Coordinates of C-alpha atoms and ligand atoms in Angstrom, one line a residue:
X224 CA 0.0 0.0 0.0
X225 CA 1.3 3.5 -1.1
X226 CA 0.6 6.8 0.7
X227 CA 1.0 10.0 -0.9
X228 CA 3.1 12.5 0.5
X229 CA 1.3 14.5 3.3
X230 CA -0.7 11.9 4.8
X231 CA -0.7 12.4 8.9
X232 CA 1.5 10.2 10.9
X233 CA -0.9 8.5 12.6
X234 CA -2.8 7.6 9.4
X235 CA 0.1 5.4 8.6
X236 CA 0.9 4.0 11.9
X237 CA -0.3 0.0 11.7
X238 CA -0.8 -0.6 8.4
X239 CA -1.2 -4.6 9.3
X240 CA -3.6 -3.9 12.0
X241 CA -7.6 -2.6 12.0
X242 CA -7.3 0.5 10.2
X243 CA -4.7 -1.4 7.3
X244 CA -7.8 -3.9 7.4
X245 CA -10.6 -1.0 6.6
X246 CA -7.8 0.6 3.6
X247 CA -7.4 -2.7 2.4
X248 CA -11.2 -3.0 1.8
X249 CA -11.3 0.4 0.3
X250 CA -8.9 0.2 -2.0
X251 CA -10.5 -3.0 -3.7
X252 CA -13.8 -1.0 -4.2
X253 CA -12.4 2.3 -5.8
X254 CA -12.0 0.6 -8.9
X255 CA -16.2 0.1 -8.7
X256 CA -16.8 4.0 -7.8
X257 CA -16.8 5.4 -11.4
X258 CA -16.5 9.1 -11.3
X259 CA -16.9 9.1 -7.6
X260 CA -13.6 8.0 -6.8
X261 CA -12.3 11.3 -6.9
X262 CA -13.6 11.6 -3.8
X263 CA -12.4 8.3 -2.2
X264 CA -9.5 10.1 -0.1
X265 CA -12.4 11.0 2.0
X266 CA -13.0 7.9 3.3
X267 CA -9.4 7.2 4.5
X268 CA -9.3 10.1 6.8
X269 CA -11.6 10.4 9.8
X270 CA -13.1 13.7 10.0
X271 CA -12.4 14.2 13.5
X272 CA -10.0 12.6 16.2
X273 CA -10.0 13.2 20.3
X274 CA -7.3 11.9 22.9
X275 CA -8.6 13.0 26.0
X276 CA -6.9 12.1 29.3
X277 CA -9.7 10.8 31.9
X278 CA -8.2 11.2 35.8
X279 CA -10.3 9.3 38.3
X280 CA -10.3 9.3 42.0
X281 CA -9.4 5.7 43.0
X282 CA -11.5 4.3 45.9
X283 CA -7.9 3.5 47.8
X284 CA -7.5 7.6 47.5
X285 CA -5.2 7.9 44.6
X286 CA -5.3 9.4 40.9
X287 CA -5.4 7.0 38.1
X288 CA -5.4 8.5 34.4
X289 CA -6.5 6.4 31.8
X290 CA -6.4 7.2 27.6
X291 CA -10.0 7.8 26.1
X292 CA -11.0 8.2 22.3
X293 CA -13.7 9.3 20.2
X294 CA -13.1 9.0 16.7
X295 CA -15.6 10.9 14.4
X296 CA -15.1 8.8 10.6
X297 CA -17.4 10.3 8.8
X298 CA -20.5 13.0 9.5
X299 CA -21.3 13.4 5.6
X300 CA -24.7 11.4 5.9
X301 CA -26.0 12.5 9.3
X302 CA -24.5 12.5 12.9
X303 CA -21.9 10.4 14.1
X304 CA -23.1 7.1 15.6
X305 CA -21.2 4.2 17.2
X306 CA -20.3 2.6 20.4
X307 CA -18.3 2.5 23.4
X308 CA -15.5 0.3 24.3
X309 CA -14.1 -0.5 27.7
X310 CA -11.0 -3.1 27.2
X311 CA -7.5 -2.9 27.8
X312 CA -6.1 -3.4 24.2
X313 CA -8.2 -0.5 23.2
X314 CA -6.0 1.0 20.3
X315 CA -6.6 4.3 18.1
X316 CA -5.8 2.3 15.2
X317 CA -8.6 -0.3 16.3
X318 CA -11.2 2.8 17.3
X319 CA -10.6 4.4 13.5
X320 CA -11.6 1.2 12.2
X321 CA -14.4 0.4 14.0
X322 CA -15.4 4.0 13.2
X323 CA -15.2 3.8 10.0
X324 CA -16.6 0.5 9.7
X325 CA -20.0 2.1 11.3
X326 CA -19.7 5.1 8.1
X327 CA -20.2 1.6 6.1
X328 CA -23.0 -0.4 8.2
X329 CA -24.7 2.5 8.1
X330 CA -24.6 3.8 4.5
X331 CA -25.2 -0.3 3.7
X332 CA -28.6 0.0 5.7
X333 CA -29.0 3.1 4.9
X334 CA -30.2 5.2 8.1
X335 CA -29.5 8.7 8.0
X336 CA -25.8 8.2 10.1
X337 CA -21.9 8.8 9.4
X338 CA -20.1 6.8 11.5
X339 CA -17.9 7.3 14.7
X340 CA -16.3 5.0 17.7
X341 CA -15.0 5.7 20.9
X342 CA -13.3 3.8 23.9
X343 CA -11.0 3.7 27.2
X344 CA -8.3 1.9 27.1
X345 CA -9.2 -0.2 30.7
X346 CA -10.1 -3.7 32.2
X347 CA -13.3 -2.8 33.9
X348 CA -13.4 -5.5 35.6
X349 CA -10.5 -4.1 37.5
X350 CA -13.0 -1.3 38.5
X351 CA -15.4 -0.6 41.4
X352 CA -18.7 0.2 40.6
X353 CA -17.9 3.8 41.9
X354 CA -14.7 3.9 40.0
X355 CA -16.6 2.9 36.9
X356 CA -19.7 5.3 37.0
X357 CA -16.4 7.8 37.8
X358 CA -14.5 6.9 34.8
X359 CA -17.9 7.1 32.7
X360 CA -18.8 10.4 33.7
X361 CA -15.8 11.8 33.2
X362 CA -15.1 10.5 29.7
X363 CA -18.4 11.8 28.9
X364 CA -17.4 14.9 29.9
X365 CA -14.4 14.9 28.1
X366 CA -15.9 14.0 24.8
X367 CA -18.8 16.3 25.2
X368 CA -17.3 18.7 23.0
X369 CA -18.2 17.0 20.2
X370 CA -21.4 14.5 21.0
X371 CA -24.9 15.1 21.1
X372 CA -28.3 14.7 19.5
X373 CA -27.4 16.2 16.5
X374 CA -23.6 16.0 16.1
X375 CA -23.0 12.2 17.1
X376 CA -24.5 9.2 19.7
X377 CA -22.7 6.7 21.1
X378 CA -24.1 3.6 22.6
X379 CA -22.7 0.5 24.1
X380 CA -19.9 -2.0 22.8
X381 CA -17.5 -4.4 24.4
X382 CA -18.0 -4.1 28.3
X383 CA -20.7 -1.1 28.1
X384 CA -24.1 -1.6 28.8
X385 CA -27.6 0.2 29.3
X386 CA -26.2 1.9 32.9
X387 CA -23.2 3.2 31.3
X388 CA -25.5 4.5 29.2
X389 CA -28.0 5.9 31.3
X390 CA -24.7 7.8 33.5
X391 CA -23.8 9.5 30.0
X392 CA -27.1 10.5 29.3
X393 CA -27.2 12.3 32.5
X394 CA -23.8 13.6 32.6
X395 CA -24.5 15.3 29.1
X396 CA -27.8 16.2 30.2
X397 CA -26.2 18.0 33.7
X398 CA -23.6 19.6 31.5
X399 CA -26.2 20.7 28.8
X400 CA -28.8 21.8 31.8
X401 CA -31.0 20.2 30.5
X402 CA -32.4 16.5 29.5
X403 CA -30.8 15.0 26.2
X404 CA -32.1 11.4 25.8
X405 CA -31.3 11.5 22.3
X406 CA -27.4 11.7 22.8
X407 CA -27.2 7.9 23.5
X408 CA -28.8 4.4 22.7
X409 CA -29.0 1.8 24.1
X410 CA -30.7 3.0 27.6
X411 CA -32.5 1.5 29.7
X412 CA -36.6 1.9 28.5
X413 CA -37.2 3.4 31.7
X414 CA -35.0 6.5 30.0
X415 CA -36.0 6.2 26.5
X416 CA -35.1 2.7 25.5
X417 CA -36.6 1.3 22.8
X418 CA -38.0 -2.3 23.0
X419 CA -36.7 -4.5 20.9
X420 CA -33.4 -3.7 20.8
X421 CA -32.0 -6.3 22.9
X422 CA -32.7 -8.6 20.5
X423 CA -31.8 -6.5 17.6
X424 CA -28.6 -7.9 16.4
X425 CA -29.6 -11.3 16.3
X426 CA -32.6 -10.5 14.6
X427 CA -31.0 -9.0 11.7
X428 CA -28.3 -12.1 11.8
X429 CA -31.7 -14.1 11.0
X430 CA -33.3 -11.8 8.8
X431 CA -29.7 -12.1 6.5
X432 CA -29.5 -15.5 6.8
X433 CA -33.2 -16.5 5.8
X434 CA -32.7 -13.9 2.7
X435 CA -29.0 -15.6 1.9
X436 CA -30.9 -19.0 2.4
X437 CA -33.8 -18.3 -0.3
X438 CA -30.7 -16.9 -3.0
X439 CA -29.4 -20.2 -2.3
X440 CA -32.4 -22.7 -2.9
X441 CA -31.6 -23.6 1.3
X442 CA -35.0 -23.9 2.9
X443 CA -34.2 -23.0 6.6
X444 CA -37.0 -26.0 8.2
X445 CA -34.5 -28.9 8.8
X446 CA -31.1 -26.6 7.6
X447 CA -27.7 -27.0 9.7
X448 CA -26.9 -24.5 12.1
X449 CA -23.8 -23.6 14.2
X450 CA -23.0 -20.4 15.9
X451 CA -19.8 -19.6 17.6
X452 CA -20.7 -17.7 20.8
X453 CA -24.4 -17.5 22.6
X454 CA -24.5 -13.9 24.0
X455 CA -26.4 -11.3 23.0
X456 CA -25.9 -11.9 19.2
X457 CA -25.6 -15.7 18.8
X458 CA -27.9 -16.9 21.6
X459 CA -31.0 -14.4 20.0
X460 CA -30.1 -15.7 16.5
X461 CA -30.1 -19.5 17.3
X462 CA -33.3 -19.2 19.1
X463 CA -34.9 -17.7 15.8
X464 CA -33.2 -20.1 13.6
X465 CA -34.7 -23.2 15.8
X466 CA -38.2 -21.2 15.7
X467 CA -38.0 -22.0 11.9
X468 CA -37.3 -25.3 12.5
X469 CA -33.3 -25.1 12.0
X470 CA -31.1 -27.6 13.6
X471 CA -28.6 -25.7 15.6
X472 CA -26.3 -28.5 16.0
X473 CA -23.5 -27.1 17.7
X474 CA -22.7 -23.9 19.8
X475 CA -18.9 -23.0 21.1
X476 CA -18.8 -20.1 23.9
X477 CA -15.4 -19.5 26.2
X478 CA -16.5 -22.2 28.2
X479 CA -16.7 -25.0 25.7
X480 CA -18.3 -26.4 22.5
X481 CA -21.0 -28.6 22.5
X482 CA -22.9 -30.9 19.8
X483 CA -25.8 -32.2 19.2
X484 CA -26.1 -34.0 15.6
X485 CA -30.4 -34.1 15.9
X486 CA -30.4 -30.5 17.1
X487 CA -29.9 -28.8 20.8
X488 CA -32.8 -27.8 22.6
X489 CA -32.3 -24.0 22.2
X490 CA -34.5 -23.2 24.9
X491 CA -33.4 -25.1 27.3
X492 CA -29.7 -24.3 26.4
X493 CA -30.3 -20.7 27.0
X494 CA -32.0 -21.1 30.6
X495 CA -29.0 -23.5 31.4
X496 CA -26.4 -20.2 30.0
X497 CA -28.3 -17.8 32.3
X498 CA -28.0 -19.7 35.1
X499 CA -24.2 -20.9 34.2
X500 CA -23.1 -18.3 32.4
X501 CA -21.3 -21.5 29.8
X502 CA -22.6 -24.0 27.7
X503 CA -20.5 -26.2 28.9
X504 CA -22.2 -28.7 30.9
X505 CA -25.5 -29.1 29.4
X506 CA -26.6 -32.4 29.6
X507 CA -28.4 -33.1 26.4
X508 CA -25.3 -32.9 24.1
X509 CA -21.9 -34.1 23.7
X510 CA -18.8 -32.1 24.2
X511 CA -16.8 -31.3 20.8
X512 CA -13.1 -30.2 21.0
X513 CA -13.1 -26.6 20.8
X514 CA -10.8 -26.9 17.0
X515 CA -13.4 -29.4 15.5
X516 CA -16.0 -26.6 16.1
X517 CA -15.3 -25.2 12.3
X518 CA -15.1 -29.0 10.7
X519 CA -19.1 -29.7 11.5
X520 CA -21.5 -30.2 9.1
X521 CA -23.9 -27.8 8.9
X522 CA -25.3 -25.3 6.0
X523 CA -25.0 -22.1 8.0
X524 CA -22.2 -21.2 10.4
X525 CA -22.9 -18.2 12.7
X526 CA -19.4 -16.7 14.1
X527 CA -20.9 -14.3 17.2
X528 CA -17.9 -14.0 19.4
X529 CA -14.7 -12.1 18.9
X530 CA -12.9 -10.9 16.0
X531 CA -10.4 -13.1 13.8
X532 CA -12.1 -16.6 14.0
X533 CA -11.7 -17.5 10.4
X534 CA -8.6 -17.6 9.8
X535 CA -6.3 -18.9 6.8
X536 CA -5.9 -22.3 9.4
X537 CA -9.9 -23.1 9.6
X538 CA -11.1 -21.0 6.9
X539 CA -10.1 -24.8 4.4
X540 CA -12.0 -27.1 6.8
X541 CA -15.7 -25.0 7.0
X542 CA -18.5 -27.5 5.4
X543 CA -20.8 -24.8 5.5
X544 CA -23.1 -23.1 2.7
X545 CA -22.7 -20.2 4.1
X546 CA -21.3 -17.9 7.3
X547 CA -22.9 -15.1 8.9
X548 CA -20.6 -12.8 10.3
X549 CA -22.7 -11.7 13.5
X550 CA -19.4 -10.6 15.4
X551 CA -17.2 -7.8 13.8
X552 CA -14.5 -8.7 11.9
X553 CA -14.6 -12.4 12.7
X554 CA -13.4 -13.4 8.9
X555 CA -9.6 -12.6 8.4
X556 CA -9.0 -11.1 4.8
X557 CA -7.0 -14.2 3.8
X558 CA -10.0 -16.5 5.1
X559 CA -12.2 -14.5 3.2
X560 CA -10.7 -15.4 -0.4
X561 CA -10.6 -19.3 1.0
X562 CA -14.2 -19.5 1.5
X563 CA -14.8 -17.8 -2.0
X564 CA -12.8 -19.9 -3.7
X565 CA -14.6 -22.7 -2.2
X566 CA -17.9 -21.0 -3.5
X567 CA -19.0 -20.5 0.4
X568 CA -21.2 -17.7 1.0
X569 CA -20.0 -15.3 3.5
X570 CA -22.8 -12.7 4.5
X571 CA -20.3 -9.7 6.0
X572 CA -20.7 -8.4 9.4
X573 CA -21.3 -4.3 8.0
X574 CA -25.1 -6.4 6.8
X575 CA -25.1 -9.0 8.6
X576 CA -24.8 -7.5 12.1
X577 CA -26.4 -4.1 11.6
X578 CA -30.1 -4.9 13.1
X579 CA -28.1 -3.3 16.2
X580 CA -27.5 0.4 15.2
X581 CA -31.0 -0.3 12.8
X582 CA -32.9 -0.7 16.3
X583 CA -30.7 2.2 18.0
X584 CA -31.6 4.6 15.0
X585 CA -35.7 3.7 16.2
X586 CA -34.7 4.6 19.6
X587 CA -32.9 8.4 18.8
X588 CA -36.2 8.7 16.4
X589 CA -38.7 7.8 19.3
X590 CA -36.8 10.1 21.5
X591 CA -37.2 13.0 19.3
X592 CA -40.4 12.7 19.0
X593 CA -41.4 11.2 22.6
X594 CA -43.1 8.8 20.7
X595 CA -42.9 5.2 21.6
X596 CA -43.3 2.1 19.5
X597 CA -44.9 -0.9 20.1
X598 CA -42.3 -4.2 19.7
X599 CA -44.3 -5.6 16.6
X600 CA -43.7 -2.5 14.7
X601 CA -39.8 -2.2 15.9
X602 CA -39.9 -5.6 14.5
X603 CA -41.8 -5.3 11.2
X604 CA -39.3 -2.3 10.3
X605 CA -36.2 -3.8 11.1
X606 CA -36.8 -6.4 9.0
X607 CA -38.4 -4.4 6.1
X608 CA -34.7 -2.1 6.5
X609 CA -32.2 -4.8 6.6
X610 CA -34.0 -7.4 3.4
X611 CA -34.4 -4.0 1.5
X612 CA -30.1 -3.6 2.4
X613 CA -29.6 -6.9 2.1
X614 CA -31.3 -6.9 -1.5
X615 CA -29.5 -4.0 -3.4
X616 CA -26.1 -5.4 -2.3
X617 CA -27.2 -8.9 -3.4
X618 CA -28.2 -7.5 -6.9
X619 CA -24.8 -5.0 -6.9
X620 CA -22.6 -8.7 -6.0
X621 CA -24.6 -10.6 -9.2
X622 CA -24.2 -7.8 -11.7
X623 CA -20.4 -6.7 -10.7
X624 CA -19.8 -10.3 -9.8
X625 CA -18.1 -9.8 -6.3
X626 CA -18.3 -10.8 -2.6
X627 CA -21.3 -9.9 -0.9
X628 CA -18.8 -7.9 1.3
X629 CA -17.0 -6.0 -1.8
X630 CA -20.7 -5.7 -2.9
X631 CA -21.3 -3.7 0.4
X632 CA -18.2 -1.6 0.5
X633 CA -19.5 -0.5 -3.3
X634 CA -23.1 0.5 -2.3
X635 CA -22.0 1.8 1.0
X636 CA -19.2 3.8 -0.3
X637 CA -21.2 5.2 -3.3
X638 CA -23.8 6.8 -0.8
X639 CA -21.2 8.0 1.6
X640 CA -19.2 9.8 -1.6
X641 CA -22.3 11.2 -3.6
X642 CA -23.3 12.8 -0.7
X643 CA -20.0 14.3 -0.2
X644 CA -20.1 14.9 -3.8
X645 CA -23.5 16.4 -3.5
X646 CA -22.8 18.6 -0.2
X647 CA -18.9 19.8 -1.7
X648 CA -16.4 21.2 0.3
X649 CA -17.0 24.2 2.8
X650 CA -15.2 26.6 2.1
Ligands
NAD270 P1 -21.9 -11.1 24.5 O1 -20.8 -10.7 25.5 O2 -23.3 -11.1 24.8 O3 -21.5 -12.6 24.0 C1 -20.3 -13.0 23.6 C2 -20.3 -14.5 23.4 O4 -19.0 -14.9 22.9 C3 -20.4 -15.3 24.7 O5 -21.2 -16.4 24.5 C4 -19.0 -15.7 25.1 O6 -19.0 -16.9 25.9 C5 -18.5 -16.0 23.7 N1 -17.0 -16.0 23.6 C6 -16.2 -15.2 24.3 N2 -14.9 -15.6 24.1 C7 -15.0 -16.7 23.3 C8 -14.0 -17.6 22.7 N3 -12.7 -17.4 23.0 N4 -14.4 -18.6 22.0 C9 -15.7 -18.8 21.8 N5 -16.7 -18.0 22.2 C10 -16.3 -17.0 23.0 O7 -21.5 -10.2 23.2 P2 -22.5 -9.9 21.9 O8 -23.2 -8.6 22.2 O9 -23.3 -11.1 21.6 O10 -21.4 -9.6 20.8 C11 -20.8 -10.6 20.1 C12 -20.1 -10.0 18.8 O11 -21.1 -9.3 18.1 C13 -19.0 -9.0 19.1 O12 -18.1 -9.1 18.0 C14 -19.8 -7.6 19.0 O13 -18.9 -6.6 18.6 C15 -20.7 -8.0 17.8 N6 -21.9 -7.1 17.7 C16 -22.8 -7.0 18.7 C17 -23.9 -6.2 18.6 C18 -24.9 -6.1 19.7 O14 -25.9 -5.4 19.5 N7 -24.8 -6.8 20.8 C19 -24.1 -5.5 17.4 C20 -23.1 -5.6 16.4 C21 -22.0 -6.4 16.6

């Protein structure tokens, strides 16, 4: 990769790493943009980057400072929107990426959103629950410059949740004086939630997968299932795939990988996880080595857990149809031209995954309006968004005769540069 003279340090800095990833991708959809790739620079810049410093009181009495970011990719079709991420590998390489990868989930879906990322670099579990509501506030404080209804709305990620979000609602809304629900999603309903979103992601994971299936001739009753990870994302979608009548067959999470070649009882696997917190023991299935996970049998395989499953090493051994990406970035970009080589379907996470930020995009539109929703109609529109996205990049893949994921990048990147094109530069 070449970078013309001029280009800020730290838009070189780890060229193998997230943001190398996201110009990787770019670069093999310019050649797609027609005239609009004299605007492509644009999209390997972030508009706007903060490094703020967040000092907390510790509860033994000392100071500890910890390194925030918010990382502004792109406001060109609307405000900023993205999460939050408390870990302690946070990088600003890996919160550009992320950042710009929510420019593209939401252009591919099309709600009216740039895209944007923040983080601390932290183990919260390290943290009391004062010292966390501490370290919230005052990294909401910090980024507050440049957040709020109008101008960008984080929400949760890795390790954040709907309190987290409710103590940066307020902490906005005491520096603001006065109350912004719409600066965050992903609150609790009490504070202008939205139903439905919990489920959100894994919705949209089976909303993909039922539209991939029907492309494919795949009638869901009696398919193959198995999903890596049964969180939020993967234990939602496998309880909608075994509604259908799917076979989820087996299910890995950090505590082990289990099988079950007639089909688990989905149900009765999730109760057993909420009062675990593993798969691992449940009695109506065998256990799997956690390696022979990506060698089952099954038409559909659902990665939901981390980033960087499918990798050159497994990407050779998947008997699947096709994979849903319902994590981010769980398909390496070496993987990714295994599996299409070996004609499997890979449904990428920017689509796949984006029932989330759908659902959080109801929730800043109910709180303008203080106008709730019933579930049903969350429901009916989230899945009328994401087969409507799911159906132009299907028709842009068959016609240019790509990856569903180059497909994405060229209808995401095409809205995100004609309305760059169409707005011009100021001054
Ligand atoms: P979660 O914490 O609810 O669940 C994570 C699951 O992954 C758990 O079952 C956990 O046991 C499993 N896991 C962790 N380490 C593992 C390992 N080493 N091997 C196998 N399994 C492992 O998280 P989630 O909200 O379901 O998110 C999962 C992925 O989906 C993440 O990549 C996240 O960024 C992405 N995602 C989530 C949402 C959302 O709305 N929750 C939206 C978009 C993308």
């Amino acid at each position: 990769m070449t970078y013309p003279a001029g280009i800020p340090s730290y838009l070189q800095a780890d060229q193998l790493g997230p943001w190398g990833i996201y110009l990787q991708q770019v670069d093999r959809v310019i050649p797609y943009l027609g005239h609009l790739a004299r605007w492509s620079e644009t999209l390997k810049r972030p508009k706007r980057i903060l490094i703020v410093d967040v000092p907390i009181h510790m509860d033994d009495g000392s100071v500890a400072h910890f390194e925030g970011y918010r990382v502004q990719h792109s406001t060109t079709r609307g405000p900023g929107k993205g999460g939050v991420r408390f870990h302690q590998d946070v990088t600003l390489s890996e919160v550009m990426a992320l950042s710009a990868w929510m420019s593209i989930k939401n252009a591919a879906v099309n709600v009216p959103y740039g895209g944007a990322k923040g983080g601390i670099r932290v183990d919260p579990k390290t943290l009391s629950p004062g010292e966390l509501e501490r370290i919230t506030r005052r990294y909401t404080s910090e980024i507050g410059i440049i957040i709020g209804p109008t101008k960008d709305i984080p929400a949760p990620d890795v390790n954040t949740n709907e309190q987290i979000m409710a103590w940066m609602m307020d902490t906005y809304s005491m520096n603001e004086g006065s109350t912004a629900t719409g600066v965050v999603t992903g609150k609790p309903l009490a504070l202008g939630g939205s139903l439905g979103r919990r489920d959100a992601t894994g919705r949209g994971v089976f909303t993909v997968g039922v539209e991939a299936a029907r492309h494919l001739g795949l009638e869901i009753a009696g398919s193959r299932v198995a999903v890596q990870g049964f969180g939020n994302v993967g234990g939602v979608a496998a309880r909608l795939f075994a509604q259908a009548g799917a076979r989820v067959v087996a299910v890995q999470d950090h505590g082990g990988t289990i099988y079950r070649d007639t089909g688990l009882d989905v149900p009765a696997l999730l109760a057993h996880v909420a009062m675990t917190g593993t798969v691992a023991g449940f009695a109506q299935a065998e256990v799997m080595p956690s390696d022979h996970f990506w060698e089952v049998t099954c038409d559909i395989m659902i990665p939901a857990a981390l980033e960087t499953q499918i990798t050159e090493h497994n990407a050779g051994r998947i008997k699947a149809r096709m994979v849903i990406e319902g994590a981010n970035g769980p398909t390496t970009p070496a993987a990714d031209d295994i599996l299409q080589a070996r004609n499997i379907l890979v449904v990428p996470d920017v689509i796949a995954n984006a029932g989330g930020v759908t659902v959080s995009y109801f929730e800043w539109v109910q709180d303008f309006s203080s106008f709730f929703w019933s579930e049903d109609e969350i429901n009916a529109r989230l899945v009328r968004i994401i087969k409507e996205a799911f159906t132009s990049v299907w028709e842009v893949a068959q016609d240019k005769k790509v990856s569903l994921r180059t497909a994405t990048f060229i209808v995401a990147c095409s809205r995100i540069l004609h309305a760059r094109e169409l707005r011009g530069l100021y001054p």
